[in-house]
PDB file of C-alpha atoms in Angstrom:
ATOM      1  CA  MET Q   1       1.256 292.532  66.708  1.00 68.00           C
ATOM      2  CA  THR Q   2       2.270 295.944  65.237  1.00 82.00           C
ATOM      3  CA  MET Q   3       2.432 299.047  67.657  1.00 76.00           C
ATOM      4  CA  LEU Q   4      -0.036 300.949  65.681  1.00 76.00           C
ATOM      5  CA  ARG Q   5      -2.348 297.937  65.606  1.00 84.00           C
ATOM      6  CA  PHE Q   6      -1.962 297.681  69.390  1.00 81.00           C
ATOM      7  CA  TYR Q   7      -2.605 301.666  70.015  1.00 79.00           C
ATOM      8  CA  LEU Q   8      -5.640 301.020  67.756  1.00 80.00           C
ATOM      9  CA  MET Q   9      -7.127 298.283  69.592  1.00 86.00           C
ATOM     10  CA  GLY Q  10      -6.277 300.013  73.022  1.00 85.00           C
ATOM     11  CA  PHE Q  11      -7.545 302.976  72.117  1.00 85.00           C
ATOM     12  CA  GLY Q  12     -10.719 301.480  70.715  1.00 88.00           C
ATOM     13  CA  VAL Q  13     -11.221 299.126  73.847  1.00 91.00           C
ATOM     14  CA  LEU Q  14     -10.153 301.939  76.011  1.00 91.00           C
ATOM     15  CA  ALA Q  15     -13.159 304.519  74.648  1.00 90.00           C
ATOM     16  CA  LEU Q  16     -15.413 301.511  74.515  1.00 93.00           C
ATOM     17  CA  PHE Q  17     -15.426 301.331  78.277  1.00 94.00           C
ATOM     18  CA  ASP Q  18     -15.174 304.953  78.319  1.00 93.00           C
ATOM     19  CA  THR Q  19     -18.449 305.494  76.683  1.00 92.00           C
ATOM     20  CA  SER Q  20     -20.379 302.922  78.129  1.00 94.00           C
ATOM     21  CA  THR Q  21     -19.590 304.134  81.640  1.00 93.00           C
ATOM     22  CA  GLN Q  22     -20.638 307.200  81.413  1.00 91.00           C
ATOM     23  CA  ILE Q  23     -23.799 306.242  79.270  1.00 92.00           C
ATOM     24  CA  PHE Q  24     -24.323 303.946  81.888  1.00 93.00           C
ATOM     25  CA  PHE Q  25     -23.773 307.021  84.339  1.00 90.00           C
ATOM     26  CA  LYS Q  26     -26.817 308.621  82.268  1.00 88.00           C
ATOM     27  CA  LEU Q  27     -28.911 305.885  82.226  1.00 90.00           C
ATOM     28  CA  ALA Q  28     -28.309 305.430  86.206  1.00 89.00           C
ATOM     29  CA  SER Q  29     -29.609 309.222  86.500  1.00 86.00           C
ATOM     30  CA  VAL Q  30     -32.613 309.003  84.351  1.00 86.00           C
ATOM     31  CA  HIS Q  31     -33.606 305.879  86.423  1.00 85.00           C
ATOM     32  CA  ALA Q  32     -33.460 307.519  89.787  1.00 84.00           C
ATOM     33  CA  GLY Q  33     -35.005 310.506  88.269  1.00 83.00           C
ATOM     34  CA  ALA Q  34     -33.752 314.489  89.851  1.00 85.00           C
ATOM     35  CA  PHE Q  35     -31.548 314.168  92.691  1.00 85.00           C
ATOM     36  CA  ALA Q  36     -32.026 314.267  95.988  1.00 84.00           C
ATOM     37  CA  PRO Q  37     -30.034 314.776  98.830  1.00 87.00           C
ATOM     38  CA  ASN Q  38     -31.941 311.563 100.282  1.00 89.00           C
ATOM     39  CA  LEU Q  39     -31.329 308.286 101.242  1.00 92.00           C
ATOM     40  CA  GLN Q  40     -34.137 307.234  99.218  1.00 90.00           C
ATOM     41  CA  TRP Q  41     -32.467 309.049  95.821  1.00 88.00           C
ATOM     42  CA  VAL Q  42     -29.217 306.778  96.952  1.00 89.00           C
ATOM     43  CA  LEU Q  43     -31.385 304.228  97.114  1.00 90.00           C
ATOM     44  CA  LEU Q  44     -32.564 304.383  93.798  1.00 88.00           C
ATOM     45  CA  ILE Q  45     -29.301 305.043  92.285  1.00 89.00           C
ATOM     46  CA  ALA Q  46     -27.677 301.542  94.007  1.00 89.00           C
ATOM     47  CA  HIS Q  47     -30.524 299.493  93.088  1.00 88.00           C
ATOM     48  CA  SER Q  48     -30.207 300.171  89.407  1.00 89.00           C
ATOM     49  CA  PRO Q  49     -28.695 298.157  86.864  1.00 91.00           C
ATOM     50  CA  TRP Q  50     -26.844 300.667  85.179  1.00 93.00           C
ATOM     51  CA  ILE Q  51     -24.748 301.685  88.375  1.00 93.00           C
ATOM     52  CA  TYR Q  52     -23.682 298.231  88.112  1.00 94.00           C
ATOM     53  CA  GLY Q  53     -22.627 298.488  84.042  1.00 94.00           C
ATOM     54  CA  ALA Q  54     -20.566 301.519  84.605  1.00 94.00           C
ATOM     55  CA  ALA Q  55     -18.885 299.927  87.618  1.00 94.00           C
ATOM     56  CA  LEU Q  56     -17.611 297.471  85.244  1.00 95.00           C
ATOM     57  CA  GLY Q  57     -16.598 300.053  82.441  1.00 95.00           C
ATOM     58  CA  TYR Q  58     -14.999 302.068  84.977  1.00 93.00           C
ATOM     59  CA  LEU Q  59     -12.833 298.342  85.725  1.00 96.00           C
ATOM     60  CA  GLY Q  60     -12.478 297.877  82.476  1.00 95.00           C
ATOM     61  CA  SER Q  61     -10.866 301.409  81.829  1.00 92.00           C
ATOM     62  CA  PHE Q  62      -9.063 300.780  84.551  1.00 92.00           C
ATOM     63  CA  VAL Q  63      -7.196 297.979  82.626  1.00 93.00           C
ATOM     64  CA  ALA Q  64      -6.938 299.239  78.969  1.00 91.00           C
ATOM     65  CA  TRP Q  65      -5.116 302.229  80.717  1.00 89.00           C
ATOM     66  CA  MET Q  66      -2.596 300.547  82.492  1.00 89.00           C
ATOM     67  CA  THR Q  67      -2.328 298.123  79.565  1.00 89.00           C
ATOM     68  CA  LEU Q  68      -1.634 301.764  77.064  1.00 87.00           C
ATOM     69  CA  LEU Q  69       0.825 303.744  79.580  1.00 85.00           C
ATOM     70  CA  LYS Q  70       2.476 300.511  79.635  1.00 86.00           C
ATOM     71  CA  HIS Q  71       3.353 301.177  76.030  1.00 83.00           C
ATOM     72  CA  ALA Q  72       2.371 304.310  74.775  1.00 79.00           C
ATOM     73  CA  PRO Q  73       4.127 307.507  75.155  1.00 76.00           C
ATOM     74  CA  VAL Q  74       1.980 309.782  77.761  1.00 76.00           C
ATOM     75  CA  GLY Q  75       1.118 312.736  75.074  1.00 71.00           C
ATOM     76  CA  PRO Q  76      -0.893 310.281  72.630  1.00 71.00           C
ATOM     77  CA  ALA Q  77      -2.325 308.266  75.478  1.00 74.00           C
ATOM     78  CA  PHE Q  78      -3.901 310.729  77.128  1.00 76.00           C
ATOM     79  CA  ALA Q  79      -5.350 312.363  74.363  1.00 73.00           C
ATOM     80  CA  GLY Q  80      -6.654 309.297  73.345  1.00 73.00           C
ATOM     81  CA  SER Q  81      -8.042 308.803  76.519  1.00 76.00           C
ATOM     82  CA  HIS Q  82     -10.091 312.010  75.943  1.00 78.00           C
ATOM     83  CA  ILE Q  83     -11.772 310.609  72.759  1.00 79.00           C
ATOM     84  CA  SER Q  84     -14.804 309.166  75.031  1.00 84.00           C
ATOM     85  CA  VAL Q  85     -16.407 312.755  75.960  1.00 82.00           C
ATOM     86  CA  ILE Q  86     -16.782 312.709  71.819  1.00 83.00           C
ATOM     87  CA  PHE Q  87     -18.753 309.354  71.288  1.00 86.00           C
ATOM     88  CA  VAL Q  88     -20.995 310.284  74.239  1.00 87.00           C
ATOM     89  CA  LEU Q  89     -21.955 313.254  72.860  1.00 85.00           C
ATOM     90  CA  LEU Q  90     -22.912 311.197  69.528  1.00 87.00           C
ATOM     91  CA  ILE Q  91     -24.868 309.238  71.502  1.00 89.00           C
ATOM     92  CA  SER Q  92     -26.621 310.948  74.212  1.00 87.00           C
ATOM     93  CA  VAL Q  93     -28.063 312.954  70.668  1.00 89.00           C
ATOM     94  CA  LEU Q  94     -28.326 310.692  68.431  1.00 90.00           C
ATOM     95  CA  TRP Q  95     -29.824 307.990  70.920  1.00 89.00           C
ATOM     96  CA  LEU Q  96     -30.763 309.354  74.058  1.00 85.00           C
ATOM     97  CA  GLY Q  97     -32.793 312.689  72.827  1.00 85.00           C
ATOM     98  CA  ASP Q  98     -30.612 315.671  74.111  1.00 87.00           C
ATOM     99  CA  ARG Q  99     -29.794 318.987  72.100  1.00 89.00           C
ATOM    100  CA  LEU Q 100     -26.793 320.932  71.688  1.00 87.00           C
ATOM    101  CA  SER Q 101     -26.576 324.282  72.230  1.00 90.00           C
ATOM    102  CA  THR Q 102     -23.641 326.443  69.640  1.00 92.00           C
ATOM    103  CA  GLY Q 103     -21.806 326.602  72.516  1.00 91.00           C
ATOM    104  CA  GLN Q 104     -21.655 322.840  73.273  1.00 85.00           C
ATOM    105  CA  ILE Q 105     -21.092 322.038  69.745  1.00 87.00           C
ATOM    106  CA  ALA Q 106     -17.859 324.712  70.095  1.00 91.00           C
ATOM    107  CA  GLY Q 107     -16.802 322.826  73.141  1.00 87.00           C
ATOM    108  CA  ALA Q 108     -16.727 319.426  71.528  1.00 82.00           C
ATOM    109  CA  LEU Q 109     -14.523 321.144  68.108  1.00 87.00           C
ATOM    110  CA  SER Q 110     -12.438 322.105  70.677  1.00 87.00           C
ATOM    111  CA  ILE Q 111     -12.143 318.758  72.415  1.00 80.00           C
ATOM    112  CA  MET Q 112     -11.236 317.278  69.391  1.00 80.00           C
ATOM    113  CA  LEU Q 113      -8.662 319.750  67.673  1.00 85.00           C
ATOM    114  CA  GLY Q 114      -7.029 319.432  71.571  1.00 79.00           C
ATOM    115  CA  VAL Q 115      -7.077 316.019  71.341  1.00 74.00           C
ATOM    116  CA  GLY Q 116      -5.354 316.752  67.954  1.00 75.00           C
ATOM    117  CA  PHE Q 117      -2.826 318.602  68.599  1.00 77.00           C
ATOM    118  CA  LEU Q 118      -1.871 316.545  71.528  1.00 71.00           C
ATOM    119  CA  SER Q 119      -1.760 313.469  69.833  1.00 67.00           C
ATOM    120  CA  LEU Q 120       1.195 314.958  67.734  1.00 69.00           C
ATOM    121  CA  SER Q 121       3.144 314.845  70.830  1.00 61.00           C
ATOM    122  CA  LYS Q 122       5.725 311.700  70.990  1.00 57.00           C
ATOM    123  CA  ALA Q 123       5.972 312.540  74.827  1.00 48.00           C
ATOM    124  CA  GLY Q 124       2.951 315.061  75.848  1.00 44.00           C
ATOM    125  CA  THR Q 125       5.116 318.006  75.582  1.00 46.00           C
ATOM    126  CA  ALA Q 126       5.532 320.817  73.243  1.00 43.00           C
ATOM    127  CA  HIS Q 127       8.511 321.814  70.740  1.00 42.00           C
ATOM    128  CA  ALA Q 128       9.940 324.849  70.272  1.00 40.00           C
TER     129      ALA Q 128
END
């Protein structure tokens, strides 16, 4: 397997796990309702099947991240690990009915630009 293919597959798996984790957290939150600092709310979260999906997503993300860090330079790896923010945003808008403000759209574009710049660096440091 070429390194490019390894990186594409690895970052794809990482993005899938990271994205699913955040979506599961969102669904667990919807299941439990508005935050309330009491035992009843905590039990609602603990009994939500979505929270277990989020925990499994974290485990999968950890394994994918550790595998990638073994081979990938830190700069591009760090950049690639944050692309899931965009996927979560898109899924939240397209399937969960969230709405975006102009500021949130500008923030998403800034994240994409930052990820692009970070991924250009081989070692994660800026070149003069």
